[in-house]
Coordinates of N, CA and C in Angstrom, one line a residue:
X1 N -16.3 21.3 -15.4 CA -16.3 20.1 -16.2 C -15.8 18.9 -15.2
X2 N -16.6 17.8 -15.2 CA -16.2 16.7 -14.4 C -15.0 16.0 -14.9
X3 N -14.2 15.5 -13.9 CA -13.0 14.8 -14.3 C -13.4 13.5 -14.9
X4 N -12.5 13.0 -15.9 CA -12.8 11.7 -16.5 C -12.8 10.6 -15.5
X5 N -13.6 9.6 -15.7 CA -13.6 8.5 -14.8 C -13.5 7.1 -15.6
X6 N -13.0 6.2 -14.9 CA -13.0 4.8 -15.3 C -13.8 4.0 -14.3
X7 N -14.2 2.8 -14.7 CA -14.8 1.8 -13.8 C -13.8 0.7 -13.5
X8 N -13.6 0.5 -12.2 CA -12.5 -0.5 -11.8 C -13.1 -1.6 -11.0
X9 N -12.8 -2.8 -11.3 CA -13.1 -4.0 -10.5 C -11.8 -4.7 -10.1
X10 N -11.6 -4.9 -8.8 CA -10.4 -5.6 -8.3 C -10.8 -7.0 -7.9
X11 N -10.0 -7.9 -8.4 CA -10.3 -9.3 -8.1 C -10.3 -9.6 -6.6
X12 N -11.1 -10.5 -6.1 CA -11.2 -10.8 -4.7 C -9.9 -11.1 -4.0
X13 N -9.0 -11.8 -4.8 CA -7.7 -12.2 -4.2 C -6.9 -11.0 -3.8
X14 N -7.2 -9.8 -4.4 CA -6.4 -8.6 -4.2 C -7.1 -7.6 -3.3
X15 N -8.3 -8.0 -2.8 CA -9.1 -7.1 -2.0 C -8.4 -6.6 -0.7
X16 N -7.5 -7.4 -0.2 CA -6.8 -7.0 1.0 C -6.0 -5.7 0.8
X17 N -5.7 -5.3 -0.4 CA -4.9 -4.1 -0.6 C -5.7 -2.8 -0.8
X18 N -7.0 -2.9 -1.0 CA -7.8 -1.8 -1.4 C -8.7 -1.4 -0.2
X19 N -9.2 -0.1 -0.2 CA -10.1 0.3 0.9 C -11.4 -0.6 0.9
X20 N -12.0 -0.8 2.0 CA -13.2 -1.6 2.2 C -14.3 -1.3 1.2
X21 N -14.5 -0.1 0.9 CA -15.6 0.3 0.0 C -15.3 -0.2 -1.4
X22 N -14.1 -0.5 -1.8 CA -13.8 -1.0 -3.1 C -13.5 -2.5 -3.2
X23 N -13.8 -3.2 -2.2 CA -13.4 -4.6 -2.1 C -14.3 -5.5 -2.9
X24 N -15.5 -5.1 -3.2 CA -16.4 -5.9 -4.0 C -17.1 -5.0 -5.0
X25 N -17.4 -5.6 -6.2 CA -18.1 -4.8 -7.2 C -17.3 -3.9 -8.0
X26 N -17.9 -3.1 -8.9 CA -17.3 -2.2 -9.8 C -17.5 -0.8 -9.3
X27 N -16.4 0.0 -9.3 CA -16.5 1.4 -8.7 C -15.8 2.4 -9.6
X28 N -16.4 3.6 -9.7 CA -15.8 4.7 -10.5 C -14.5 5.2 -9.9
X29 N -13.6 5.6 -10.7 CA -12.3 6.2 -10.2 C -11.9 7.3 -11.2
X30 N -11.6 8.4 -10.6 CA -11.2 9.6 -11.5 C -9.8 9.3 -12.0
X31 N -9.5 9.7 -13.2 CA -8.2 9.6 -13.8 C -7.9 11.0 -14.4
X32 N -6.6 11.1 -14.7 CA -6.1 12.5 -15.2 C -5.7 12.5 -16.6
X33 N -5.8 11.4 -17.3 CA -5.5 11.3 -18.8 C -4.0 11.3 -19.0
X34 N -3.2 11.3 -18.0 CA -1.7 11.3 -18.1 C -1.1 10.1 -17.5
X35 N -1.6 9.7 -16.2 CA -1.0 8.6 -15.5 C -1.3 7.3 -16.1
X36 N -0.3 6.4 -16.0 CA -0.5 5.0 -16.6 C -1.5 4.2 -15.8
X37 N -2.0 3.2 -16.3 CA -2.9 2.3 -15.6 C -2.1 1.6 -14.4
X38 N -0.9 1.3 -14.6 CA -0.1 0.8 -13.6 C 0.0 1.7 -12.4
X39 N 0.2 3.0 -12.6 CA 0.2 4.0 -11.6 C -1.2 4.1 -10.9
X40 N -2.2 4.0 -11.7 CA -3.6 4.1 -11.1 C -3.8 2.9 -10.2
X41 N -3.4 1.7 -10.6 CA -3.6 0.5 -9.8 C -2.9 0.6 -8.5
X42 N -1.6 1.1 -8.6 CA -0.8 1.3 -7.4 C -1.4 2.3 -6.4
X43 N -2.0 3.3 -7.0 CA -2.7 4.4 -6.2 C -3.8 3.8 -5.4
X44 N -4.4 2.7 -5.8 CA -5.4 2.0 -5.1 C -4.9 1.2 -3.9
X45 N -3.6 1.0 -3.9 CA -2.9 0.2 -2.9 C -2.4 -1.2 -3.3
X46 N -2.6 -1.5 -4.6 CA -2.3 -2.9 -5.1 C -0.9 -2.8 -5.7
X47 N 0.1 -3.6 -5.1 CA 1.4 -3.6 -5.7 C 1.4 -4.3 -7.1
X48 N 2.1 -3.8 -8.0 CA 2.1 -4.5 -9.4 C 2.6 -5.9 -9.3
X49 N 3.4 -6.2 -8.3 CA 3.9 -7.6 -8.2 C 2.8 -8.6 -8.0
X50 N 1.6 -8.1 -7.6 CA 0.5 -9.0 -7.3 C -0.5 -9.0 -8.5
X51 N -0.2 -8.2 -9.5 CA -1.2 -8.1 -10.6 C -0.8 -9.0 -11.8
X52 N -1.7 -9.9 -12.2 CA -1.4 -10.7 -13.3 C -1.8 -10.0 -14.6
X53 N -3.1 -9.9 -14.9 CA -3.5 -9.2 -16.1 C -4.3 -8.0 -15.8
X54 N -4.2 -7.0 -16.6 CA -5.1 -5.8 -16.6 C -5.9 -5.8 -17.8
X55 N -7.2 -5.9 -17.6 CA -8.2 -5.9 -18.8 C -8.9 -4.6 -18.9
X56 N -8.9 -4.1 -20.1 CA -9.7 -2.9 -20.4 C -10.7 -3.2 -21.4
X57 N -12.0 -3.1 -21.0 CA -13.1 -3.5 -21.8 C -12.9 -4.9 -22.4
X58 N -12.4 -5.8 -21.5 CA -12.3 -7.2 -21.8 C -11.0 -7.6 -22.5
X59 N -10.1 -6.6 -22.9 CA -8.9 -6.9 -23.6 C -7.7 -6.6 -22.7
X60 N -6.7 -7.4 -22.7 CA -5.5 -7.2 -21.9 C -4.7 -6.1 -22.4
X61 N -4.2 -5.3 -21.5 CA -3.4 -4.1 -21.9 C -2.1 -4.1 -21.0
X62 N -1.1 -3.4 -21.4 CA 0.1 -3.3 -20.5 C -0.1 -2.3 -19.4
X63 N 0.8 -2.3 -18.4 CA 0.7 -1.3 -17.3 C 0.9 0.1 -17.8
X64 N 1.5 0.2 -19.0 CA 1.8 1.6 -19.5 C 0.5 2.2 -20.2
X65 N -0.5 1.4 -20.3 CA -1.8 2.0 -20.9 C -2.3 3.2 -20.2
X66 N -2.7 4.2 -20.9 CA -3.2 5.4 -20.3 C -4.8 5.3 -20.4
X67 N -5.4 5.1 -19.2 CA -6.8 4.9 -19.2 C -7.6 6.2 -19.6
X68 N -8.7 5.9 -20.4 CA -9.5 7.0 -20.9 C -10.9 7.0 -20.3
X69 N -11.6 8.1 -20.4 CA -12.9 8.2 -19.8 C -13.8 7.1 -20.3
X70 N -14.5 6.4 -19.3 CA -15.5 5.5 -19.7 C -15.0 4.0 -19.8
X71 N -13.7 3.8 -19.7 CA -13.2 2.5 -19.8 C -13.5 1.7 -18.6
X72 N -13.7 0.4 -18.8 CA -13.9 -0.6 -17.7 C -12.7 -1.4 -17.5
X73 N -12.1 -1.3 -16.3 CA -10.9 -2.0 -16.0 C -11.1 -3.1 -15.0
X74 N -10.5 -4.3 -15.3 CA -10.5 -5.4 -14.4 C -9.1 -5.7 -14.0
X75 N -8.8 -5.8 -12.7 CA -7.5 -6.1 -12.2 C -7.5 -7.5 -11.7
X76 N -6.7 -8.3 -12.3 CA -6.6 -9.8 -12.0 C -5.3 -10.1 -11.3
X77 N -5.4 -11.2 -10.4 CA -4.2 -11.6 -9.7 C -3.2 -12.4 -10.6
X78 N -2.0 -12.6 -10.1 CA -1.0 -13.4 -10.9 C -1.6 -14.8 -11.1
X79 N -1.2 -15.4 -12.2 CA -1.5 -16.8 -12.4 C -0.6 -17.7 -11.7
X80 N -1.1 -18.7 -11.1 CA -0.2 -19.7 -10.3 C -0.2 -21.0 -11.1
X81 N 1.0 -21.7 -11.1 CA 2.3 -21.2 -10.6 C 2.8 -20.0 -11.4
X82 N 3.4 -19.1 -10.8 CA 3.9 -17.9 -11.4 C 5.3 -18.2 -12.0
X83 N 5.5 -17.8 -13.2 CA 6.8 -18.0 -13.9 C 7.6 -16.8 -13.7
X84 N 8.9 -16.9 -13.4 CA 9.8 -15.8 -13.3 C 11.0 -16.0 -14.3
X85 N 10.8 -15.6 -15.5 CA 11.8 -15.9 -16.5 C 13.1 -15.1 -16.4
X86 N 14.2 -15.7 -16.9 CA 15.4 -14.9 -17.0 C 16.5 -15.3 -16.0
X87 N 16.2 -16.1 -15.0 CA 17.2 -16.4 -14.0 C 16.6 -17.7 -13.2
X88 N 17.5 -18.4 -12.6 CA 17.1 -19.5 -11.7 C 16.2 -18.9 -10.6
X89 N 15.2 -19.7 -10.2 CA 14.3 -19.2 -9.2 C 15.0 -19.2 -7.8
X90 N 15.1 -18.0 -7.2 CA 15.7 -17.9 -5.9 C 15.1 -16.6 -5.3
X91 N 15.3 -16.6 -3.9 CA 14.5 -15.6 -3.2 C 15.4 -14.7 -2.3
X92 N 14.9 -13.5 -2.0 CA 15.5 -12.6 -1.0 C 14.4 -12.2 -0.1
X93 N 14.6 -12.4 1.3 CA 13.6 -12.0 2.2 C 14.1 -10.9 3.1
X94 N 13.1 -10.1 3.5 CA 13.5 -8.9 4.4 C 13.6 -9.4 5.9
X95 N 13.9 -8.5 6.7 CA 14.2 -8.7 8.1 C 13.1 -9.4 8.9
X96 N 11.8 -9.2 8.4 CA 10.7 -9.7 9.2 C 10.3 -11.1 8.9
X97 N 11.0 -11.8 8.0 CA 10.6 -13.1 7.5 C 11.7 -14.1 7.8
X98 N 12.3 -14.0 8.9 CA 13.4 -15.0 9.3 C 12.9 -16.4 9.4
X99 N 11.8 -16.7 10.0 CA 11.3 -18.1 10.1 C 11.0 -18.7 8.7
X100 N 10.4 -17.9 7.8 CA 10.1 -18.3 6.5 C 11.4 -18.6 5.8
X101 N 12.4 -17.8 5.9 CA 13.7 -18.0 5.3 C 14.3 -19.3 5.7
X102 N 14.3 -19.6 7.0 CA 14.8 -20.9 7.5 C 14.1 -22.1 7.0
X103 N 12.8 -22.0 6.8 CA 12.0 -23.1 6.3 C 12.2 -23.3 4.9
X104 N 12.3 -22.3 4.1 CA 12.7 -22.4 2.7 C 14.0 -23.1 2.5
X105 N 15.0 -22.6 3.3 CA 16.3 -23.3 3.2 C 16.3 -24.7 3.7
X106 N 15.5 -25.0 4.6 CA 15.3 -26.4 5.1 C 14.9 -27.3 3.9
X107 N 14.1 -26.7 3.0 CA 13.6 -27.4 1.8 C 14.5 -27.4 0.7
X108 N 15.7 -26.8 0.9 CA 16.7 -26.7 -0.2 C 16.5 -25.6 -1.2
X109 N 15.6 -24.6 -0.9 CA 15.4 -23.5 -1.8 C 16.4 -22.4 -1.5
X110 N 17.0 -21.9 -2.6 CA 18.0 -20.8 -2.5 C 17.4 -19.6 -2.0
X111 N 17.7 -19.2 -0.7 CA 17.0 -18.1 0.0 C 18.0 -17.2 0.7
X112 N 18.1 -16.0 0.2 CA 18.9 -15.0 0.9 C 18.0 -14.3 1.9
X113 N 18.6 -13.8 3.0 CA 17.8 -13.2 4.1 C 18.7 -12.2 4.7
X114 N 18.1 -11.0 5.0 CA 18.8 -9.9 5.7 C 18.3 -9.9 7.1
X115 N 19.1 -10.3 8.1 CA 18.7 -10.3 9.5 C 18.7 -9.0 10.2
X116 N 19.2 -7.9 9.5 CA 19.1 -6.6 10.0 C 18.4 -5.7 8.9
X117 N 17.8 -4.6 9.3 CA 17.1 -3.7 8.4 C 18.1 -2.9 7.6
X118 N 18.4 -3.3 6.4 CA 19.3 -2.5 5.6 C 18.7 -1.4 4.7
X119 N 17.3 -1.4 4.8 CA 16.6 -0.3 4.1 C 16.1 -0.8 2.7
X120 N 15.0 -0.2 2.3 CA 14.4 -0.6 1.0 C 15.3 -0.5 -0.2
X121 N 16.1 0.7 -0.3 CA 16.9 0.8 -1.5 C 18.0 -0.3 -1.6
X122 N 18.6 -0.7 -0.5 CA 19.6 -1.7 -0.5 C 19.0 -3.1 -0.8
X123 N 17.8 -3.4 -0.3 CA 17.1 -4.6 -0.6 C 16.8 -4.7 -2.1
X124 N 16.2 -3.6 -2.6 CA 15.9 -3.6 -4.0 C 17.1 -3.8 -4.9
X125 N 18.2 -3.1 -4.5 CA 19.4 -3.2 -5.3 C 20.0 -4.7 -5.3
X126 N 19.9 -5.3 -4.1 CA 20.4 -6.7 -4.0 C 19.5 -7.6 -4.8
X127 N 18.2 -7.4 -4.8 CA 17.3 -8.2 -5.6 C 17.7 -8.1 -7.1
X128 N 18.0 -6.9 -7.5 CA 18.3 -6.7 -8.9 C 19.7 -7.3 -9.3
X129 N 20.7 -7.1 -8.4 CA 22.0 -7.5 -8.6 C 22.1 -9.1 -8.7
X130 N 21.4 -9.7 -7.8 CA 21.4 -11.2 -7.7 C 20.3 -11.9 -8.4
X131 N 19.4 -11.1 -9.0 CA 18.2 -11.6 -9.7 C 17.4 -12.6 -8.8
X132 N 17.0 -12.0 -7.7 CA 16.2 -12.8 -6.7 C 14.8 -12.2 -6.5
X133 N 13.8 -13.0 -6.3 CA 12.5 -12.6 -6.1 C 12.4 -12.0 -4.7
X134 N 12.0 -10.8 -4.5 CA 11.9 -10.2 -3.2 C 10.6 -10.6 -2.6
X135 N 10.7 -11.2 -1.4 CA 9.5 -11.6 -0.6 C 9.4 -10.6 0.6
X136 N 8.2 -10.0 0.7 CA 8.1 -9.0 1.8 C 6.6 -8.7 2.0
X137 N 6.3 -8.2 3.2 CA 5.0 -7.7 3.5 C 5.0 -6.1 3.4
X138 N 6.0 -5.6 3.0 CA 6.2 -4.1 2.8 C 5.8 -3.7 1.4
X139 N 4.6 -3.1 1.3 CA 4.1 -2.7 0.0 C 5.0 -1.7 -0.7
X140 N 5.6 -0.7 0.1 CA 6.4 0.3 -0.4 C 7.7 -0.3 -1.0
X141 N 8.3 -1.3 -0.4 CA 9.4 -2.0 -1.0 C 9.1 -2.7 -2.3
X142 N 7.9 -3.3 -2.3 CA 7.5 -4.0 -3.6 C 7.2 -3.1 -4.7
X143 N 7.0 -1.8 -4.4 CA 6.7 -0.8 -5.5 C 8.0 -0.2 -6.1
X144 N 9.2 -0.6 -5.6 CA 10.4 0.0 -6.1 C 10.7 -0.6 -7.5
X145 N 11.0 0.3 -8.4 CA 11.1 -0.1 -9.8 C 12.4 -1.0 -10.1
X146 N 13.4 -0.8 -9.2 CA 14.6 -1.6 -9.5 C 14.6 -3.0 -9.1
X147 N 13.5 -3.5 -8.4 CA 13.4 -4.9 -8.0 C 13.5 -5.8 -9.3
X148 N 14.2 -6.9 -9.1 CA 14.2 -7.9 -10.2 C 12.8 -8.5 -10.3
X149 N 12.2 -8.9 -9.2 CA 10.8 -9.4 -9.2 C 10.5 -9.4 -7.7
X150 N 9.2 -9.5 -7.4 CA 8.7 -9.4 -6.0 C 7.4 -10.1 -5.8
X151 N 7.1 -10.3 -4.6 CA 5.8 -11.0 -4.2 C 5.5 -10.6 -2.8
X152 N 4.2 -10.3 -2.6 CA 3.7 -9.9 -1.2 C 3.5 -11.2 -0.4
X153 N 3.9 -11.2 0.8 CA 3.7 -12.4 1.7 C 2.4 -12.0 2.5
X154 N 1.3 -12.8 2.2 CA 0.0 -12.4 2.7 C -0.2 -12.7 4.1
X155 N 0.3 -13.8 4.7 CA 0.0 -14.2 6.0 C 1.1 -13.7 7.0
X156 N 0.7 -13.7 8.3 CA 1.7 -13.4 9.3 C 2.2 -14.7 10.0
X157 N 1.6 -15.8 9.6 CA 1.9 -17.2 10.2 C 2.9 -17.9 9.3
X158 N 4.0 -18.3 9.8 CA 5.1 -18.9 9.0 C 4.5 -20.2 8.2
X159 N 3.6 -21.0 8.8 CA 3.1 -22.1 8.1 C 2.4 -21.7 6.9
X160 N 1.5 -20.7 7.0 CA 0.8 -20.2 5.8 C 1.7 -19.5 4.8
X161 N 2.6 -18.8 5.3 CA 3.6 -18.1 4.4 C 4.3 -19.1 3.5
X162 N 4.8 -20.2 4.1 CA 5.5 -21.2 3.4 C 4.6 -21.9 2.3
X163 N 3.4 -22.3 2.7 CA 2.5 -22.9 1.8 C 2.1 -22.0 0.6
X164 N 2.0 -20.7 0.9 CA 1.6 -19.7 -0.1 C 2.8 -19.6 -1.1
X165 N 4.0 -19.4 -0.6 CA 5.2 -19.3 -1.5 C 5.3 -20.6 -2.4
X166 N 5.2 -21.7 -1.7 CA 5.3 -23.0 -2.5 C 4.2 -23.1 -3.6
X167 N 3.0 -22.7 -3.2 CA 1.9 -22.8 -4.2 C 2.1 -21.8 -5.3
X168 N 2.6 -20.6 -5.0 CA 2.7 -19.5 -6.0 C 3.9 -19.8 -7.0
X169 N 5.0 -20.2 -6.5 CA 6.2 -20.3 -7.3 C 6.6 -21.8 -7.7
X170 N 6.1 -22.7 -6.9 CA 6.5 -24.2 -7.2 C 8.0 -24.3 -7.3
X171 N 8.8 -23.9 -6.4 CA 10.3 -24.1 -6.5 C 10.6 -25.5 -6.4
X172 N 11.7 -25.9 -7.0 CA 12.3 -27.3 -6.8 C 12.6 -27.4 -5.3
X173 N 12.3 -28.6 -4.8 CA 12.6 -28.9 -3.4 C 13.7 -29.9 -3.3
X174 N 14.7 -29.6 -2.5 CA 15.8 -30.5 -2.2 C 16.1 -30.4 -0.7
X175 N 15.2 -31.1 0.1 CA 15.3 -31.0 1.6 C 16.7 -31.4 2.1
X176 N 17.1 -30.8 3.2 CA 18.3 -31.1 3.9 C 19.6 -30.9 3.1
X177 N 19.6 -30.0 2.1 CA 20.8 -29.7 1.3 C 21.3 -28.3 1.6
X178 N 20.6 -27.4 2.4 CA 21.1 -26.1 2.6 C 21.2 -25.8 4.1
X179 N 22.1 -24.9 4.4 CA 22.3 -24.5 5.8 C 21.1 -23.5 6.1
X180 N 20.4 -23.8 7.2 CA 19.3 -22.9 7.6 C 19.8 -21.6 8.1
X181 N 21.1 -21.5 8.5 CA 21.7 -20.3 9.1 C 22.2 -19.4 8.0
X182 N 22.8 -19.9 7.0 CA 23.5 -19.0 6.0 C 23.1 -19.2 4.6
X183 N 22.4 -20.3 4.3 CA 22.0 -20.7 2.9 C 23.0 -21.4 2.1
X184 N 24.2 -21.7 2.8 CA 25.2 -22.5 2.1 C 24.8 -23.9 1.8
X185 N 25.5 -24.6 1.0 CA 25.2 -26.0 0.7 C 25.8 -26.9 1.7
X186 N 25.1 -28.0 2.0 CA 25.6 -29.0 3.0 C 26.2 -30.2 2.3
X187 N 27.2 -30.7 3.0 CA 27.9 -31.9 2.5 C 28.1 -32.8 3.7
X188 N 28.1 -34.1 3.4 CA 28.4 -35.1 4.4 C 29.7 -34.9 5.1
X189 N 29.7 -35.1 6.4 CA 30.9 -34.9 7.2 C 31.1 -36.0 8.2
X190 N 32.4 -36.3 8.5 CA 32.6 -37.3 9.5 C 32.5 -36.7 10.9
X191 N 32.4 -37.6 11.9 CA 32.3 -37.1 13.3 C 33.6 -36.3 13.7
X192 N 34.7 -36.8 13.2 CA 35.9 -36.1 13.6 C 36.0 -34.7 13.0
X193 N 35.4 -34.5 11.8 CA 35.4 -33.2 11.1 C 34.6 -32.2 11.8
X194 N 33.6 -32.6 12.6 CA 32.8 -31.6 13.3 C 32.9 -31.8 14.8
X195 N 33.8 -32.5 15.3 CA 34.0 -32.8 16.7 C 34.0 -31.6 17.6
X196 N 34.6 -30.5 17.1 CA 34.8 -29.3 17.9 C 33.4 -28.6 18.1
X197 N 32.4 -29.0 17.4 CA 31.1 -28.4 17.6 C 30.1 -29.3 18.4
X198 N 30.6 -30.4 18.8 CA 29.7 -31.4 19.5 C 29.9 -31.4 21.0
X199 N 28.8 -31.4 21.7 CA 28.9 -31.7 23.2 C 29.1 -33.2 23.4
X200 N 29.5 -33.6 24.6 CA 29.8 -35.0 24.8 C 28.6 -35.9 24.5
X201 N 27.4 -35.5 24.9 CA 26.3 -36.4 24.7 C 26.0 -36.6 23.2
X202 N 26.1 -35.5 22.4 CA 25.9 -35.5 21.0 C 27.0 -36.4 20.3
X203 N 28.2 -36.2 20.8 CA 29.3 -37.0 20.2 C 29.1 -38.5 20.4
X204 N 28.5 -38.8 21.6 CA 28.3 -40.2 21.9 C 27.1 -40.8 21.2
X205 N 26.0 -40.0 20.9 CA 24.8 -40.5 20.5 C 24.5 -40.5 19.0
X206 N 25.3 -39.7 18.2 CA 25.1 -39.6 16.8 C 26.3 -39.9 16.0
X207 N 26.1 -40.4 14.8 CA 27.2 -40.8 13.9 C 27.1 -40.2 12.5
X208 N 25.9 -39.7 12.2 CA 25.7 -39.1 10.8 C 25.7 -37.6 10.9
X209 N 26.5 -36.9 10.1 CA 26.6 -35.5 10.2 C 26.7 -34.9 8.8
X210 N 26.4 -33.6 8.8 CA 26.6 -32.8 7.6 C 27.2 -31.5 8.0
X211 N 27.9 -30.8 7.1 CA 28.5 -29.5 7.4 C 28.3 -28.5 6.3
X212 N 28.1 -27.3 6.6 CA 27.9 -26.3 5.6 C 29.3 -25.9 5.0
X213 N 29.3 -25.8 3.7 CA 30.6 -25.5 3.1 C 30.9 -24.0 3.2
X214 N 29.9 -23.2 3.5 CA 30.1 -21.8 3.6 C 30.5 -21.3 5.0
X215 N 29.7 -21.7 6.0 CA 30.0 -21.2 7.4 C 30.5 -22.3 8.3
X216 N 30.5 -23.5 7.9 CA 31.1 -24.6 8.7 C 30.2 -25.2 9.7
X217 N 29.0 -24.7 9.8 CA 28.1 -25.2 10.9 C 27.8 -26.7 10.6
X218 N 27.7 -27.5 11.8 CA 27.5 -28.9 11.7 C 26.0 -29.2 11.9
X219 N 25.5 -30.2 11.3 CA 24.1 -30.6 11.4 C 24.0 -32.1 11.7
X220 N 23.0 -32.5 12.5 CA 22.7 -33.9 12.7 C 21.3 -34.0 13.2
X221 N 20.8 -35.2 13.2 CA 19.3 -35.4 13.6 C 19.1 -35.4 15.1
X222 N 19.0 -34.1 15.5 CA 18.9 -33.9 17.0 C 17.5 -33.8 17.5
X223 N 17.4 -33.1 18.6 CA 16.1 -33.2 19.3 C 14.9 -32.6 18.5
X224 N 15.2 -31.6 17.6 CA 14.1 -31.0 16.9 C 13.9 -31.6 15.5
X225 N 14.5 -32.8 15.2 CA 14.5 -33.3 13.9 C 13.0 -33.7 13.5
X226 N 12.3 -34.2 14.4 CA 10.9 -34.7 14.1 C 10.1 -33.5 13.7
X227 N 10.2 -32.3 14.3 CA 9.5 -31.1 14.0 C 9.9 -30.7 12.6
X228 N 11.2 -30.7 12.3 CA 11.6 -30.3 10.9 C 11.2 -31.3 9.9
X229 N 11.2 -32.6 10.2 CA 10.8 -33.6 9.3 C 9.3 -33.4 8.9
X230 N 8.5 -33.0 9.9 CA 7.1 -32.7 9.6 C 6.9 -31.6 8.6
X231 N 7.7 -30.6 8.7 CA 7.6 -29.5 7.8 C 8.0 -29.9 6.4
X232 N 9.1 -30.8 6.3 CA 9.5 -31.3 5.0 C 8.4 -32.2 4.4
X233 N 7.9 -33.1 5.2 CA 6.9 -34.0 4.7 C 5.6 -33.3 4.2
X234 N 5.2 -32.3 4.9 CA 4.1 -31.5 4.5 C 4.3 -30.8 3.1
X235 N 5.5 -30.3 3.0 CA 5.9 -29.6 1.7 C 5.9 -30.6 0.6
X236 N 6.5 -31.7 0.8 CA 6.6 -32.7 -0.3 C 5.2 -33.3 -0.6
X237 N 4.4 -33.5 0.4 CA 3.0 -33.9 0.1 C 2.2 -32.9 -0.7
X238 N 2.4 -31.6 -0.3 CA 1.8 -30.6 -1.1 C 2.2 -30.6 -2.5
X239 N 3.5 -30.8 -2.8 CA 4.0 -30.8 -4.1 C 3.4 -32.1 -4.9
X240 N 3.4 -33.2 -4.2 CA 2.9 -34.4 -4.9 C 1.4 -34.3 -5.3
X241 N 0.7 -33.5 -4.5 CA -0.8 -33.4 -4.8 C -1.0 -32.3 -5.8
X242 N 0.1 -31.6 -6.1 CA -0.1 -30.5 -7.1 C -0.7 -29.2 -6.6
X243 N -0.7 -29.1 -5.2 CA -1.3 -27.9 -4.5 C -0.3 -26.9 -4.1

């Protein structure tokens, strides 16, 4: 007796996760009559964090649905902007996304970051404990059930990563309010308050400073300010255009 089969169509936006032979069109897939549709989708390589709606014969079903022989399944991507109910929008990034973490912090987005590899269980536990959206390129990490919420980072280029996260989640932007080193909040500081961190040329050339309330790091409009300003302006322009 042949195994029961369903017909599966994966949205083009999710094609990166599935084998090349399944990236376009509708394809048969054997099912066992026991596994949930969520499990079946994950077996194809698609993290559930990336799935918006699951349609069976045109009707939306939960991930707990048990697919039956002959059903037609459409796997759709998350709707943008994606809403994450239940907690203020904040992020947790793994060890491979340090540049993205610093850029999100530059924009004032609450972004925790692990600079060392603490392992998937610890990351997932922190995501749940602090109710943070886990951003990662690690599909295995994003499949962990204890995650508060998660999202796959599709690009390897920090510029594209940032634009994708801003487009997907539309976080509130408050540039220049967070420490790019530790995520603490910045407050205005006098030159005397940060004098111990200033070289002679900096002390002589700058008068406006900020300091992190958490780690004490001082900030001023130094040599790299124009580059940082360009990142901020691009993000604000993107927000103003609704993209």
